[in-house]
Coordinates of C-alpha atoms in Angstrom, one line a residue:
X1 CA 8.0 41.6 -11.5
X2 CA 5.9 38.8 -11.4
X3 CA 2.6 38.1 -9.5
X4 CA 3.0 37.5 -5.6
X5 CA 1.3 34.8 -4.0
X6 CA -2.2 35.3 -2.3
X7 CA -1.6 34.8 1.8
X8 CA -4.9 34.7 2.1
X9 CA -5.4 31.5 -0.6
X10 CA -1.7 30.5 0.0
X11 CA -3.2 29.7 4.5
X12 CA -6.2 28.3 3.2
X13 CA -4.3 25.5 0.6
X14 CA -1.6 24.9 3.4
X15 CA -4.7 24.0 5.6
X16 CA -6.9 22.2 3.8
X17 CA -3.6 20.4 3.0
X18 CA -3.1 19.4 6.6
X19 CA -6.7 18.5 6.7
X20 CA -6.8 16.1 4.6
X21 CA -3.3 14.6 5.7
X22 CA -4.7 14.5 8.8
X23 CA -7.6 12.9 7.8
X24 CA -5.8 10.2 5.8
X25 CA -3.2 9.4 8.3
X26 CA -6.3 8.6 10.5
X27 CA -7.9 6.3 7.6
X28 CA -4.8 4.7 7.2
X29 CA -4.0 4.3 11.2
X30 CA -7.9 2.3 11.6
X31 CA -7.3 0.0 8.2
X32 CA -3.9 -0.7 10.2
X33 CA -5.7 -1.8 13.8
X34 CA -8.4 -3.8 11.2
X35 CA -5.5 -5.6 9.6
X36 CA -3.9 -6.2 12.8
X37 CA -7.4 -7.1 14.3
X38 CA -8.0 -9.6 11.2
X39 CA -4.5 -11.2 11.7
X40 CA -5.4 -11.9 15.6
X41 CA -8.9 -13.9 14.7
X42 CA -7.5 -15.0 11.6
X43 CA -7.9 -18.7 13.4
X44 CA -11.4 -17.9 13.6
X45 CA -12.2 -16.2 10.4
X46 CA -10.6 -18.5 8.0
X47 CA -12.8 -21.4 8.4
X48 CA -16.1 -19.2 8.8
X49 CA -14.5 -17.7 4.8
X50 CA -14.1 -21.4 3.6
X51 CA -17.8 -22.4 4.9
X52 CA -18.8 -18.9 3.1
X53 CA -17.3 -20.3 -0.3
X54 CA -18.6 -23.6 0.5
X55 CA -22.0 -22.6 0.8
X56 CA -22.5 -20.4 -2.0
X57 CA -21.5 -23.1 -3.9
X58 CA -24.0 -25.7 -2.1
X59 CA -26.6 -23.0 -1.8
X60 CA -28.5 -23.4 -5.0
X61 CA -29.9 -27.6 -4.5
X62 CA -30.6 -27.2 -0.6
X63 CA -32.4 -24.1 -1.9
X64 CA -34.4 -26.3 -4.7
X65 CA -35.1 -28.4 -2.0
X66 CA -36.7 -26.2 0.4
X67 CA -38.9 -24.6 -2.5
X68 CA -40.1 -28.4 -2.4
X69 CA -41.2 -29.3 0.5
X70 CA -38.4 -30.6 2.5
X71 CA -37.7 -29.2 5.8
X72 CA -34.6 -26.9 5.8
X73 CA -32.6 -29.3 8.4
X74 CA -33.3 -32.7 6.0
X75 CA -32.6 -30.2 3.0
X76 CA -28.9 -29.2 4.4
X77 CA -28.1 -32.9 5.7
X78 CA -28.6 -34.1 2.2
X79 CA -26.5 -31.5 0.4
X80 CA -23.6 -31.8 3.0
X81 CA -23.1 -35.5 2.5
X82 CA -23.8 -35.4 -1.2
X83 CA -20.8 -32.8 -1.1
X84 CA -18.5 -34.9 1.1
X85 CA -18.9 -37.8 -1.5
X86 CA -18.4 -35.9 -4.1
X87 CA -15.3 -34.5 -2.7
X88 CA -14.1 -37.8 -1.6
X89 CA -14.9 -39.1 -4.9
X90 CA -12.3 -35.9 -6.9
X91 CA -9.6 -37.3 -4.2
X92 CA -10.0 -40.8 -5.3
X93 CA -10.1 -40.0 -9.1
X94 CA -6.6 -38.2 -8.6
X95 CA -5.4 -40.6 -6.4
X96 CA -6.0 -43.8 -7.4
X97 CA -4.6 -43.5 -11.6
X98 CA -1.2 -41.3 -9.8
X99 CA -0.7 -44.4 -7.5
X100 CA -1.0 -46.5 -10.2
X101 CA 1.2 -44.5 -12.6
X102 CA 4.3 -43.3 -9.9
X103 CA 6.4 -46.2 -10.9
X104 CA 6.3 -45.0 -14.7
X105 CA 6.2 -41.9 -13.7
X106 CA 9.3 -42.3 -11.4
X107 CA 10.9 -43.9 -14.4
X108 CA 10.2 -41.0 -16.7
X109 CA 11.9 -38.8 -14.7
X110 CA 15.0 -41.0 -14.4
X111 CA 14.9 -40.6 -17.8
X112 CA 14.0 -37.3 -18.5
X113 CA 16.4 -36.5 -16.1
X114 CA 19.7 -38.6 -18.1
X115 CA 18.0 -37.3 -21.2
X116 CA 18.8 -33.6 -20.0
X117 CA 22.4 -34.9 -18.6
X118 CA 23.2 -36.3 -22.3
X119 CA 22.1 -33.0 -24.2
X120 CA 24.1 -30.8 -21.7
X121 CA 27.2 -33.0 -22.4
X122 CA 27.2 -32.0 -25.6
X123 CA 27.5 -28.8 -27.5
X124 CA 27.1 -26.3 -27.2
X125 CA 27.3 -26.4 -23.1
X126 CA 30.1 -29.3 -23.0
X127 CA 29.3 -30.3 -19.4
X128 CA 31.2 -33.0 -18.4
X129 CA 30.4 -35.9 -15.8
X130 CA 32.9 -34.6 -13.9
X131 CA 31.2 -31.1 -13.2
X132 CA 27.7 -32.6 -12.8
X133 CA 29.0 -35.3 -10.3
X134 CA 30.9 -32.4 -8.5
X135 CA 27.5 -30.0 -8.3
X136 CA 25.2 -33.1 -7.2
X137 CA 27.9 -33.8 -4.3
X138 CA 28.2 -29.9 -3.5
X139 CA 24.3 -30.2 -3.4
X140 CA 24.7 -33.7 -1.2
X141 CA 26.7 -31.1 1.2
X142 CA 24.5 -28.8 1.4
X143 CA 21.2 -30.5 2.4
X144 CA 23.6 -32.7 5.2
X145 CA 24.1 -29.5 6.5
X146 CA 21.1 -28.1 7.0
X147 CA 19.3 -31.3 8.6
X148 CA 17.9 -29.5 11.4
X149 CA 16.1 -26.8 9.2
X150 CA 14.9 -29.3 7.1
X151 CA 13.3 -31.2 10.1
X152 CA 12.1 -28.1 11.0
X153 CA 10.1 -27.6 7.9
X154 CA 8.8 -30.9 7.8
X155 CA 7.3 -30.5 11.6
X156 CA 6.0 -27.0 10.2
X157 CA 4.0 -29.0 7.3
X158 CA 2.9 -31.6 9.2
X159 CA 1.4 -28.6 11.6
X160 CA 0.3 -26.9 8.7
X161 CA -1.5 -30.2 7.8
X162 CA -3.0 -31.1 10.9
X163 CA -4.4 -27.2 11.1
X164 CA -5.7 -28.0 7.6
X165 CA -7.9 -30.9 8.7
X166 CA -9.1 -29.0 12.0
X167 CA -10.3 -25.9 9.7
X168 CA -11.9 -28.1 7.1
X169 CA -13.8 -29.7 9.6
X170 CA -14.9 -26.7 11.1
X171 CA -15.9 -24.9 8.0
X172 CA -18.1 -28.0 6.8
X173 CA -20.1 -27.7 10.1
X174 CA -20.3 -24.0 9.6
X175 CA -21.6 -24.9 6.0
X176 CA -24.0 -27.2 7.3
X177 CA -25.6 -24.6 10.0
X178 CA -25.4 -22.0 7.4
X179 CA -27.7 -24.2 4.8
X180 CA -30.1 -24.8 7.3
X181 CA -30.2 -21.6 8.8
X182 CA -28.5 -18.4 6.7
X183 CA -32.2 -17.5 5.2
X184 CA -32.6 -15.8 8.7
X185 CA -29.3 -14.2 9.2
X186 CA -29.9 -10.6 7.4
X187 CA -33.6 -10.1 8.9
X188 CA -32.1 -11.0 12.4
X189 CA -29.1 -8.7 11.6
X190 CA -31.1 -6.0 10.9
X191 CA -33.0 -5.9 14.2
X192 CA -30.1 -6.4 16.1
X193 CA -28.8 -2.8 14.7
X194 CA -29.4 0.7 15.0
X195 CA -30.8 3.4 13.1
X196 CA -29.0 3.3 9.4
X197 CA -27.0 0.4 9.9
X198 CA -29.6 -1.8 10.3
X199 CA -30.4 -1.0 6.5
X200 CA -27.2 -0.5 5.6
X201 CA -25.2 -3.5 6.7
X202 CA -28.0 -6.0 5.5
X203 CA -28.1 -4.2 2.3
X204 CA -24.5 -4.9 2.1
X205 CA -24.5 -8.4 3.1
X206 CA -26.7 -9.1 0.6
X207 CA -25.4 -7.6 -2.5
X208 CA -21.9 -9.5 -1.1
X209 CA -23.3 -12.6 -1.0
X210 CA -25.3 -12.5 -4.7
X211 CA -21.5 -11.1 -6.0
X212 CA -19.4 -14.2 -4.0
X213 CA -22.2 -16.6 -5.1
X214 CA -21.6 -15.3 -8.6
X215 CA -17.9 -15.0 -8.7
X216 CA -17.8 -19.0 -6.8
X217 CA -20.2 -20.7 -9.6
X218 CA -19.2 -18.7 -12.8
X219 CA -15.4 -19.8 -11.8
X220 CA -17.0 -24.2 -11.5
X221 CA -18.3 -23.4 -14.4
X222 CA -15.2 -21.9 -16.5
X223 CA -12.9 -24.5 -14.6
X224 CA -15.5 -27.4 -15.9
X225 CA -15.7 -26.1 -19.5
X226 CA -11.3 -26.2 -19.3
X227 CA -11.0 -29.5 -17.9
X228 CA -13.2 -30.4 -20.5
X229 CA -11.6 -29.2 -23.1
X230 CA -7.9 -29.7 -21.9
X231 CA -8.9 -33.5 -20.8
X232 CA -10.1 -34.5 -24.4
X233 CA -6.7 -32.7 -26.0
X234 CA -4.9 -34.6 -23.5
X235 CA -6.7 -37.9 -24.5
X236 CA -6.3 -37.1 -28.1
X237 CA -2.7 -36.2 -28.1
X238 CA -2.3 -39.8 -25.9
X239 CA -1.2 -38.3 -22.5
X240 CA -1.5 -40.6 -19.4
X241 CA -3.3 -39.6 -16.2
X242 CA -6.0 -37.5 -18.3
X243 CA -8.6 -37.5 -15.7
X244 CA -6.3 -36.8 -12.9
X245 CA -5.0 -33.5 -14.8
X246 CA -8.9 -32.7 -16.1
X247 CA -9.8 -32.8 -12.4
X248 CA -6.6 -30.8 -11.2
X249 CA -7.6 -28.1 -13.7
X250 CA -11.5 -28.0 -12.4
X251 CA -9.7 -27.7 -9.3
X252 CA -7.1 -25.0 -9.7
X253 CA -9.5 -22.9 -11.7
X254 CA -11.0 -21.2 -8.1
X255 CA -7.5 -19.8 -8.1
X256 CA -7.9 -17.6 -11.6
X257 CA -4.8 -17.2 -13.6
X258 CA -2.2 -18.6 -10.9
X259 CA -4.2 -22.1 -11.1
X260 CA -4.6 -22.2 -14.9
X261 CA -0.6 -21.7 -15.1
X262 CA 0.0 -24.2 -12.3
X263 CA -2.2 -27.2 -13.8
X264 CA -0.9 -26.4 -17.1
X265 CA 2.8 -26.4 -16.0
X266 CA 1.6 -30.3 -14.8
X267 CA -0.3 -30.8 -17.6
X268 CA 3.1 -30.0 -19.9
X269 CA 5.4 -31.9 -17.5
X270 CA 4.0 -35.2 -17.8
X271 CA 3.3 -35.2 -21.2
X272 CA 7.6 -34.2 -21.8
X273 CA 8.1 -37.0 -19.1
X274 CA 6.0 -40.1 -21.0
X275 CA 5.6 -38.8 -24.4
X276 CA 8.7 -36.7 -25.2
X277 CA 9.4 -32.9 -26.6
X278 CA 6.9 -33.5 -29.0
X279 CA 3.9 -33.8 -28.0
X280 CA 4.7 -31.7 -25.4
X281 CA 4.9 -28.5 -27.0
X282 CA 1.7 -30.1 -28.9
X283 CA 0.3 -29.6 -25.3
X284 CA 1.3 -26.7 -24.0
X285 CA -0.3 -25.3 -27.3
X286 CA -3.7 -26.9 -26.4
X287 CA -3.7 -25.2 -23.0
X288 CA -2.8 -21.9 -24.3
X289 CA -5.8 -22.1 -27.0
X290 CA -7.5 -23.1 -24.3
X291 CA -6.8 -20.4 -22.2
X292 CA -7.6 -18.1 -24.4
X293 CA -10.8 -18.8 -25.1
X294 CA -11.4 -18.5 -21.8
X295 CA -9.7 -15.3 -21.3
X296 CA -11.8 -13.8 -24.2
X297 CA -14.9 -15.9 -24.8
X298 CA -16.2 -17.9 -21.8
X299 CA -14.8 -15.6 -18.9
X300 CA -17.1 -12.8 -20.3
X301 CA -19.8 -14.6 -21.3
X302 CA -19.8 -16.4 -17.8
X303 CA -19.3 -13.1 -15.5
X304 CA -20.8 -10.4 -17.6
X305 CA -23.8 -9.5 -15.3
X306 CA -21.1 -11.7 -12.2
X307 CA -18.1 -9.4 -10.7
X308 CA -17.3 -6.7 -13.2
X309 CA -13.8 -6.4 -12.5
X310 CA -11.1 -5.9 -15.5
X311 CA -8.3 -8.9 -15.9
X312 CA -6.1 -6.2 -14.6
X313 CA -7.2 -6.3 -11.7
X314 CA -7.7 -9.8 -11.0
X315 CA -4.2 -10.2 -11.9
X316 CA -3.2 -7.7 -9.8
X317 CA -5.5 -8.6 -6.3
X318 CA -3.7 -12.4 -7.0
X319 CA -0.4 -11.2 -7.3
X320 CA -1.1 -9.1 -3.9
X321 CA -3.1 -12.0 -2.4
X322 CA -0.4 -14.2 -3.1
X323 CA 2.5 -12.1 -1.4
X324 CA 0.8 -11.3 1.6
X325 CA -0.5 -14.6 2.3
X326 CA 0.6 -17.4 0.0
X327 CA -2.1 -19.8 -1.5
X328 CA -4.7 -18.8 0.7
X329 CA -4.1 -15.3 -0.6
X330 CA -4.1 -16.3 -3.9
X331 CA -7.6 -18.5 -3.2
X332 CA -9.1 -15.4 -1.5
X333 CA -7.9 -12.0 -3.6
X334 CA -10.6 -12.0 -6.3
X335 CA -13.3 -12.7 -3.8
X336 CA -11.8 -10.0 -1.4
X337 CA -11.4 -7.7 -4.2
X338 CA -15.3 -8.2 -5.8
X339 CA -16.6 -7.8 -2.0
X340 CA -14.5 -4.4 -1.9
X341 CA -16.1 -3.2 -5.0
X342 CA -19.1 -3.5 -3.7
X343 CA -18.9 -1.5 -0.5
X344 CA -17.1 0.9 -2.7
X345 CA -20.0 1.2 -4.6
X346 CA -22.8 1.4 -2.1
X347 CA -20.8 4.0 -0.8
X348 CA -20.9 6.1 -3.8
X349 CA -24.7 5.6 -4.3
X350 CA -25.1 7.0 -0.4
X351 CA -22.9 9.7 -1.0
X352 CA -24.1 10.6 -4.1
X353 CA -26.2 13.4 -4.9
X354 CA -29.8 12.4 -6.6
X355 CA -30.3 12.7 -10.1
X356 CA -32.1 16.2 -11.4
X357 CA -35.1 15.4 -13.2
X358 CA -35.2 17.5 -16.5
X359 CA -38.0 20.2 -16.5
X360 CA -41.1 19.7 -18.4
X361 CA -41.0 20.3 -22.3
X362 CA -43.2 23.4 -22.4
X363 CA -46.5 22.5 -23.8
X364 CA -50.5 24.0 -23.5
X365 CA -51.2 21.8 -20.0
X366 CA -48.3 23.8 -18.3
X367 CA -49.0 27.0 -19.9
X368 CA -53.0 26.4 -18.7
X369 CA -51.2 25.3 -15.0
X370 CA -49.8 28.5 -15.2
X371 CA -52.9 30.8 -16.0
X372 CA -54.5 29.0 -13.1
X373 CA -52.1 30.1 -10.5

């Protein structure tokens, strides 16, 4: 017969059991109400995030300035518009060479387009004109038919535009206030607090800020070094509208891994369009090399001491980012997850039991401390 279970041990699991369900279903029931919470001011918080980025990014001249002389309001006023005409200035340099390329480019696609028509006409897919005209009518149908969702959508962009505008607005006066004035959030934070938390959340604030800061200019930096290097292939190879892709890839690079694939995918496009197969693939094997050495040389080198997450991870918090809440999501995952990290990690130093110092090597001034007593 074999050995019967203890009651005694078998009440106690079953309890601590429910415990800790109990105890989880309640974690898991507040992180619900702070989603839901979140979703609710989500009007609100997004802009004060984009100033948030904005400013770590803007923080380091305004605080040059100030360690100069200047007062903190001149200081922020200069950096602001500086940034404004720099940003103007990326628009126009993406703008202006597109505008002046989109009848070739319109072209090239034509042609691309017959150039994929003749190859499936032959073998080994056989299409005739007869099919293709017969899918491009069925396809003619269908977006007839669905007019009204269609309109729908566009009134939905043009929305999602105009809300666009209204939060970038919004988060570049937040960016100027918090230039001028952030140096005297945390010690006003602090005193506006009770007992541990007003050590505690300040702490935290901090150690968030130093870790977005990080995360914001080690990502310029990689995304600078890429368009760099993917611009001067680009040149090399004899793609058109180099510095509009070179600036696309600075761009995109905020958004790690989903923007390096996107600006590459553009990158490859154009070059099939305008120079052919060729020199296409030549591409596409410049952005991989590319990519690599970011993946394995700069990213470390850039974010060694910067966010300490693993590229499984990062892939991982974009690929969630992006499902729950599209771009944005995408923008803010890594961010999100770094910020998460830390808390986790204050967490464990505050919960954590102190380290036990080692006795003393026995030696003759212990041996005489022990005579004495």
């Amino acid at each position: 017969m074999g050995p019967t279970l203890n009651t005694g041990k078998t009440r106690s699991a079953m309890r601590n059991a429910a415990r800790v369900s109990a105890e989880t279903l309640l974690i898991l029931l507040l992180l619900y109400l702070f989603l839901e919470l979140l979703g609710i001011a989500w009007s609100v918080l997004w802009p004060l995030v984009v100033a948030l980025l904005l400013t770590t990014l803007t923080w380091p001249p305004v605080r040059l300035l100030r360690r100069r002389g200047w007062p903190p309001a001149l200081a922020a006023s200069v950096v602001t518009v500086l940034f404004l005409a720099l940003v103007v200035g990326i628009v126009v340099l993406i703008a202006v060479p597109v505008s002046a390329q989109a009848g070739k480019l319109a072209q090239g696609v034509v042609d691309g387009i017959e150039t994929v028509r003749d190859w499936a006409s032959g073998p080994p897919l056989n299409i005739s004109d007869d099919q293709v005209n017969s899918g491009l009518n069925s396809a003619v149908d269908k977006m007839q038919a669905s007019v009204g969702s269609i309109a729908n959508a566009t009134l939905s962009g043009v929305s999602t535009v105009v809300n666009g505008l209204v939060t970038t607005i919004l988060a570049l006066f937040l960016m100027f206030f918090f230039l001028k004035d952030g140096s005297r959030f945390l010690p006003w934070l602090g005193r506006q607090l009770p007992g541990r938390l007003s050590t505690d959340l300040p702490e935290i604030a901090a150690r968030s800020w130093n870790t977005l800061g990080s995360f914001v200019r080690a990502q310029a930096f990689v995304g600078l070094l890429d368009a760099i290097f993917i611009g001067l292939g680009l040149w090399i190879v004899g793609v058109p509208l180099v510095l509009p892709l070179a600036v696309l890839t600075f761009v995109t690079a905020f958004v790690p891994i989903v923007g390096a694939v996107f600006a590459g995918l553009v990158a490859v496009l154009i070059a099939l369009v305008f120079n052919g197969w060729v020199k296409a693939l030549i591409v596409l094997g410049i952005i991989l090399l590319v990519q690599q050495l970011e993946g394995n040389v700069f990213q470390p080198m850039v974010q060694s001491r910067g966010l300490g997450l693993h590229a499984a991870v990062v892939l991982l918090a974009v690929t969630l980012g992006g499902n729950l809440a599209g771009i944005v999501g995408s923008l803010l995952a890594v961010p999100v997850a770094a910020l998460v990290a830390v808390i986790w990690g204050y967490l464990r130093e505050q919960l954590s039991d102190p380290p036990v110092e080692p006795d003393p090597a026995p030696g003759p001034a212990r041996e005489e401390a022990a005579a004495s007593e």
